[in-house]
Coordinates of N, CA and C in Angstrom, one line a residue:
S1 N 62.1 148.4 28.6 CA 61.8 147.7 29.9 C 61.7 146.2 29.7
T2 N 61.8 145.5 30.8 CA 61.7 144.0 30.8 C 60.5 143.6 31.7
V3 N 59.9 142.6 31.3 CA 58.8 142.0 32.1 C 59.1 140.5 32.3
T4 N 58.9 140.1 33.5 CA 59.1 138.7 33.8 C 58.1 138.3 34.8
V5 N 57.9 137.0 34.9 CA 57.0 136.4 36.0 C 58.0 136.0 37.0
Q6 N 57.8 136.5 38.2 CA 58.7 136.2 39.3 C 58.0 135.5 40.4
E7 N 58.7 134.5 40.9 CA 58.2 133.7 42.1 C 58.4 134.5 43.4
T8 N 57.4 134.6 44.2 CA 57.6 135.2 45.5 C 56.6 134.7 46.5
A9 N 57.0 134.3 47.6 CA 56.1 133.8 48.7 C 55.2 134.8 49.2
T10 N 55.5 136.1 49.0 CA 54.6 137.2 49.6 C 53.6 137.7 48.6
A11 N 53.5 137.1 47.4 CA 52.5 137.6 46.4 C 51.1 137.6 47.1
P12 N 50.3 138.6 46.9 CA 49.0 138.7 47.5 C 48.0 137.5 47.0
D13 N 48.2 137.0 45.8 CA 47.4 136.0 45.3 C 48.2 134.9 44.6
G14 N 48.5 133.8 45.3 CA 49.3 132.8 44.7 C 50.8 133.0 45.1
D15 N 51.7 132.6 44.2 CA 53.1 132.7 44.5 C 53.9 133.3 43.3
Q16 N 53.2 134.1 42.4 CA 53.9 134.7 41.3 C 53.4 136.1 41.1
V17 N 54.2 137.0 40.6 CA 53.8 138.4 40.3 C 54.4 138.7 38.9
A18 N 53.8 139.7 38.3 CA 54.5 140.3 37.1 C 55.5 141.3 37.6
S19 N 56.7 141.2 37.1 CA 57.8 142.1 37.5 C 58.3 142.9 36.4
V20 N 58.2 144.3 36.5 CA 58.5 145.2 35.4 C 59.7 146.1 35.9
G21 N 60.7 146.3 35.0 CA 61.8 147.2 35.3 C 62.5 147.6 34.1
S22 N 63.4 148.5 34.2 CA 64.2 149.0 33.1 C 65.2 148.0 32.6
A23 N 65.3 147.9 31.3 CA 66.2 146.9 30.7 C 67.7 147.4 30.9
N24 N 67.9 148.7 30.9 CA 69.3 149.2 30.9 C 69.6 150.1 32.2
Q25 N 68.8 149.9 33.2 CA 68.9 150.6 34.5 C 68.8 152.2 34.4
L26 N 68.3 152.7 33.3 CA 68.0 154.1 33.2 C 66.5 154.3 33.5
A27 N 66.1 155.5 33.6 CA 64.7 155.8 33.9 C 63.8 155.3 32.8
A28 N 62.7 154.7 33.2 CA 61.8 154.1 32.2 C 60.4 154.2 32.6
V29 N 59.5 154.4 31.7 CA 58.1 154.3 31.9 C 57.6 153.2 30.9
S30 N 56.9 152.2 31.4 CA 56.4 151.1 30.5 C 55.0 150.8 30.8
Y31 N 54.3 150.2 29.8 CA 52.9 149.8 29.9 C 52.9 148.3 29.6
L32 N 52.3 147.6 30.5 CA 52.0 146.2 30.4 C 50.4 146.1 30.3
Y33 N 49.9 145.7 29.2 CA 48.4 145.8 29.1 C 47.7 144.5 28.8
S34 N 46.4 144.5 29.1 CA 45.5 143.4 29.0 C 45.1 143.0 27.6
Q35 N 44.5 141.9 27.5 CA 43.8 141.6 26.2 C 42.7 142.6 26.0
P36 N 42.1 142.8 24.8 CA 41.1 143.7 24.6 C 39.8 143.3 25.3
I37 N 39.1 144.3 25.8 CA 37.8 144.1 26.4 C 36.8 144.9 25.6
Q38 N 35.7 144.3 25.1 CA 34.8 145.0 24.3 C 34.0 146.0 25.2
I39 N 33.8 147.2 24.7 CA 33.1 148.2 25.5 C 32.1 149.0 24.6
E40 N 31.2 149.7 25.3 CA 30.3 150.7 24.7 C 30.5 152.0 25.4
A41 N 30.4 153.1 24.7 CA 30.5 154.4 25.3 C 29.6 154.5 26.5
G42 N 30.2 155.0 27.6 CA 29.4 155.2 28.8 C 29.4 154.0 29.8
W43 N 29.8 152.9 29.4 CA 30.0 151.7 30.3 C 31.0 152.1 31.3
Q44 N 30.8 151.6 32.6 CA 31.7 151.9 33.6 C 32.4 150.6 34.1
F45 N 33.6 150.7 34.5 CA 34.4 149.6 35.0 C 35.1 149.9 36.3
S46 N 35.0 148.9 37.2 CA 35.8 149.0 38.4 C 37.1 148.2 38.2
V47 N 38.2 148.8 38.5 CA 39.5 148.2 38.3 C 40.3 148.2 39.6
S48 N 41.2 147.2 39.7 CA 42.0 147.2 40.9 C 43.2 146.3 40.7
A49 N 44.3 146.6 41.4 CA 45.5 145.8 41.4 C 46.3 146.1 42.6
F50 N 47.2 145.1 42.9 CA 48.2 145.3 43.9 C 49.6 145.7 43.3
A51 N 50.3 146.6 43.8 CA 51.6 147.0 43.3 C 52.6 147.2 44.4
A52 N 53.8 146.8 44.2 CA 54.9 147.0 45.2 C 56.2 147.3 44.5
G53 N 57.1 148.0 45.2 CA 58.4 148.2 44.6 C 59.4 147.1 45.0
S54 N 60.3 147.0 44.2 CA 61.5 146.1 44.5 C 62.7 146.9 44.4
Y55 N 63.5 147.0 45.4 CA 64.6 147.9 45.4 C 65.9 147.2 45.9
E56 N 67.0 147.7 45.4 CA 68.3 147.3 45.9 C 68.6 148.0 47.2
P57 N 69.4 147.4 48.1 CA 69.8 148.1 49.3 C 70.3 149.5 49.0
G58 N 69.8 150.5 49.7 CA 70.3 151.9 49.5 C 69.6 152.7 48.4
D59 N 68.8 152.0 47.6 CA 68.0 152.7 46.6 C 66.9 153.6 47.2
A60 N 66.7 154.7 46.5 CA 65.6 155.6 46.9 C 64.3 154.8 46.5
Q61 N 63.3 154.8 47.3 CA 62.1 154.0 47.0 C 61.1 154.9 46.3
T62 N 61.4 155.1 45.0 CA 60.6 156.1 44.2 C 59.9 155.5 43.0
A63 N 59.8 154.1 42.9 CA 59.1 153.5 41.8 C 57.6 153.9 41.9
G64 N 57.0 154.0 40.7 CA 55.6 154.4 40.7 C 54.8 153.4 39.8
G65 N 53.5 153.4 40.1 CA 52.6 152.6 39.3 C 51.3 153.3 39.0
A66 N 50.6 152.9 38.0 CA 49.3 153.5 37.6 C 48.5 152.5 36.9
L67 N 47.2 152.6 37.0 CA 46.2 151.9 36.2 C 45.7 152.9 35.1
V68 N 45.8 152.5 33.9 CA 45.5 153.4 32.8 C 44.5 152.7 31.8
G69 N 43.4 153.4 31.4 CA 42.5 152.9 30.4 C 43.0 153.3 29.0
L70 N 43.2 152.3 28.1 CA 43.6 152.6 26.8 C 42.4 152.2 25.9
W71 N 42.1 153.1 24.9 CA 40.9 152.9 24.1 C 41.2 152.7 22.7
F72 N 40.6 151.6 22.1 CA 41.0 151.2 20.7 C 39.7 151.0 19.9
A73 N 39.8 151.2 18.6 CA 38.7 151.1 17.7 C 38.4 149.6 17.4
N74 N 39.4 148.8 17.4 CA 39.2 147.3 17.2 C 40.1 146.5 18.1
A75 N 39.8 145.2 18.1 CA 40.5 144.3 19.0 C 42.0 144.0 18.6
T76 N 42.4 144.4 17.4 CA 43.8 144.1 17.0 C 44.7 145.3 17.2
N77 N 44.1 146.5 17.3 CA 45.0 147.7 17.5 C 45.8 147.6 18.8
L78 N 47.0 148.1 18.7 CA 47.9 148.2 19.9 C 48.4 149.6 20.1
Y79 N 48.9 149.9 21.2 CA 49.4 151.2 21.5 C 50.5 151.6 20.6
P80 N 50.6 152.8 20.0 CA 49.9 154.0 20.3 C 48.6 154.3 19.4
T81 N 48.1 153.3 18.7 CA 47.0 153.5 17.8 C 45.7 153.5 18.6
T82 N 45.4 154.6 19.4 CA 44.3 154.6 20.2 C 43.2 155.4 19.5
S83 N 41.9 155.2 20.0 CA 40.8 156.0 19.4 C 40.3 157.1 20.3
S84 N 40.9 157.3 21.5 CA 40.6 158.3 22.4 C 41.8 158.5 23.4
A85 N 41.9 159.6 24.0 CA 43.0 159.9 24.9 C 43.0 158.8 26.1
D86 N 44.2 158.4 26.5 CA 44.4 157.5 27.6 C 43.7 158.1 28.9
T87 N 43.2 157.3 29.7 CA 42.6 157.7 31.0 C 43.4 157.1 32.2
V88 N 44.1 158.0 32.9 CA 44.7 157.6 34.1 C 43.7 157.4 35.2
I89 N 43.5 156.2 35.6 CA 42.4 155.8 36.6 C 42.9 156.1 38.0
V90 N 44.1 155.7 38.3 CA 44.6 155.9 39.6 C 46.2 155.7 39.5
S91 N 46.9 156.4 40.3 CA 48.4 156.3 40.3 C 48.9 156.4 41.7
A92 N 50.1 155.9 41.9 CA 50.8 155.9 43.2 C 52.3 156.1 42.9
T93 N 52.9 157.0 43.7 CA 54.4 157.2 43.6 C 55.0 156.6 44.9
N94 N 56.3 156.4 44.8 CA 57.0 156.0 46.0 C 56.4 154.7 46.6
L95 N 56.2 153.7 45.7 CA 55.6 152.4 46.1 C 56.4 151.8 47.2
V96 N 55.7 151.3 48.2 CA 56.4 150.6 49.3 C 57.1 149.3 48.8
E97 N 58.1 148.9 49.6 CA 58.9 147.7 49.2 C 58.1 146.4 49.5
E98 N 58.1 145.5 48.5 CA 57.6 144.2 48.7 C 58.3 143.6 49.9
P99 N 57.6 143.0 50.9 CA 56.4 142.3 50.8 C 55.1 143.1 51.0
L100 N 55.2 144.4 51.3 CA 54.0 145.2 51.4 C 53.6 145.6 50.0
Y101 N 52.3 145.7 49.8 CA 51.7 146.0 48.5 C 50.7 147.2 48.7
T102 N 50.7 148.1 47.7 CA 49.8 149.2 47.7 C 48.6 148.7 46.8
T103 N 47.4 149.0 47.3 CA 46.2 148.7 46.5 C 45.8 149.9 45.7
L104 N 45.8 149.7 44.4 CA 45.3 150.7 43.4 C 43.9 150.3 43.0
S105 N 43.0 151.2 43.1 CA 41.6 150.9 42.6 C 40.9 152.2 42.2
G106 N 40.0 152.0 41.3 CA 39.2 153.2 40.8 C 38.2 152.7 39.8
T107 N 37.5 153.7 39.3 CA 36.4 153.5 38.3 C 36.7 154.3 37.1
V108 N 36.4 153.7 35.9 CA 36.6 154.4 34.7 C 35.4 154.2 33.8
S109 N 35.0 155.3 33.1 CA 33.9 155.3 32.1 C 34.5 155.3 30.7
A110 N 34.0 154.4 29.9 CA 34.4 154.3 28.5 C 34.0 155.5 27.7
P111 N 35.0 156.3 27.1 CA 34.6 157.5 26.4 C 34.1 157.2 25.0
V112 N 34.4 156.0 24.5 CA 34.0 155.6 23.1 C 33.6 154.2 23.1
S113 N 33.0 153.7 22.0 CA 32.7 152.3 21.8 C 33.9 151.7 21.1
G114 N 34.1 150.4 21.4 CA 35.2 149.7 20.8 C 35.8 148.8 21.7
Y115 N 37.1 149.0 22.1 CA 37.8 148.1 23.0 C 38.7 148.9 24.0
M116 N 38.7 148.3 25.2 CA 39.6 148.9 26.2 C 40.7 147.8 26.5
R117 N 41.8 148.3 26.8 CA 42.9 147.5 27.4 C 43.3 148.2 28.7
L118 N 43.3 147.5 29.8 CA 43.8 148.0 31.0 C 45.3 148.0 31.0
A119 N 46.0 149.1 31.2 CA 47.5 149.1 31.2 C 48.0 149.3 32.6
L120 N 49.0 148.6 32.9 CA 49.7 148.7 34.2 C 51.0 149.6 33.9
R121 N 50.9 150.8 34.3 CA 52.1 151.7 34.0 C 53.1 151.7 35.1
S122 N 54.3 151.3 34.8 CA 55.4 151.2 35.8 C 56.4 152.3 35.5
T123 N 56.8 153.0 36.5 CA 57.8 154.1 36.4 C 59.0 153.7 37.3
T124 N 60.2 153.4 36.7 CA 61.3 153.0 37.4 C 62.6 153.7 37.0
T125 N 63.6 153.5 37.8 CA 64.9 154.0 37.5 C 65.9 153.1 38.1
G126 N 67.1 153.0 37.6 CA 68.1 152.1 38.1 C 67.7 150.7 38.1
F127 N 67.9 150.0 39.3 CA 67.6 148.6 39.4 C 66.2 148.4 40.0
Q128 N 65.4 149.4 40.1 CA 64.0 149.3 40.6 C 63.2 148.4 39.8
R129 N 62.2 147.8 40.4 CA 61.2 147.0 39.7 C 59.8 147.2 40.3
V130 N 58.8 147.1 39.6 CA 57.4 147.1 40.1 C 56.8 145.8 40.0
F131 N 56.3 145.2 41.1 CA 55.6 144.0 41.2 C 54.1 144.2 41.1
W132 N 53.4 143.5 40.2 CA 52.0 143.6 40.0 C 51.3 142.3 40.3
D133 N 50.2 142.3 40.9 CA 49.4 141.1 41.2 C 47.9 141.4 41.3
Q134 N 47.2 140.4 41.1 CA 45.7 140.3 41.2 C 45.0 141.5 40.6
I135 N 45.2 141.7 39.3 CA 44.6 142.7 38.5 C 43.2 142.3 38.1
I136 N 42.2 143.1 38.5 CA 40.8 142.8 38.2 C 40.1 144.0 37.5
V137 N 39.3 143.6 36.5 CA 38.5 144.6 35.8 C 37.1 144.0 35.8
R138 N 36.1 144.8 36.3 CA 34.7 144.4 36.3 C 33.8 145.5 35.8
R139 N 32.9 145.1 34.9 CA 31.9 146.1 34.5 C 30.9 146.3 35.6
I140 N 30.6 147.6 35.9 CA 29.6 147.9 36.9 C 28.4 148.6 36.4

């Protein structure tokens, strides 16, 4: 997959979005994830993001997005070296085309102590892209 910062006047927050799509126009599932967030087992987090599809004329609007909690033993580990199973917090299929955005939000509890990275999972095929903006993680 490829990730770029894309300028768009319709971004929910500012004028740029993260744009994720397949590098070779085949079906792809990719994870773009945050810096590590220190956690303790049982802590809860509220997470949210805006996601939209970007499609070529005539494309089926089938791109998908999800917010996923990834759990790590230390701040330097990266996927797939996780310390607990991934947690799908919320997902959406058939994302509407930009300039409309779907709000993804949910709550996640840390299953272990260590570090969490919030992953933006994008599911695309062909020339589809997923636009991401205003990703927020808050401890509650």
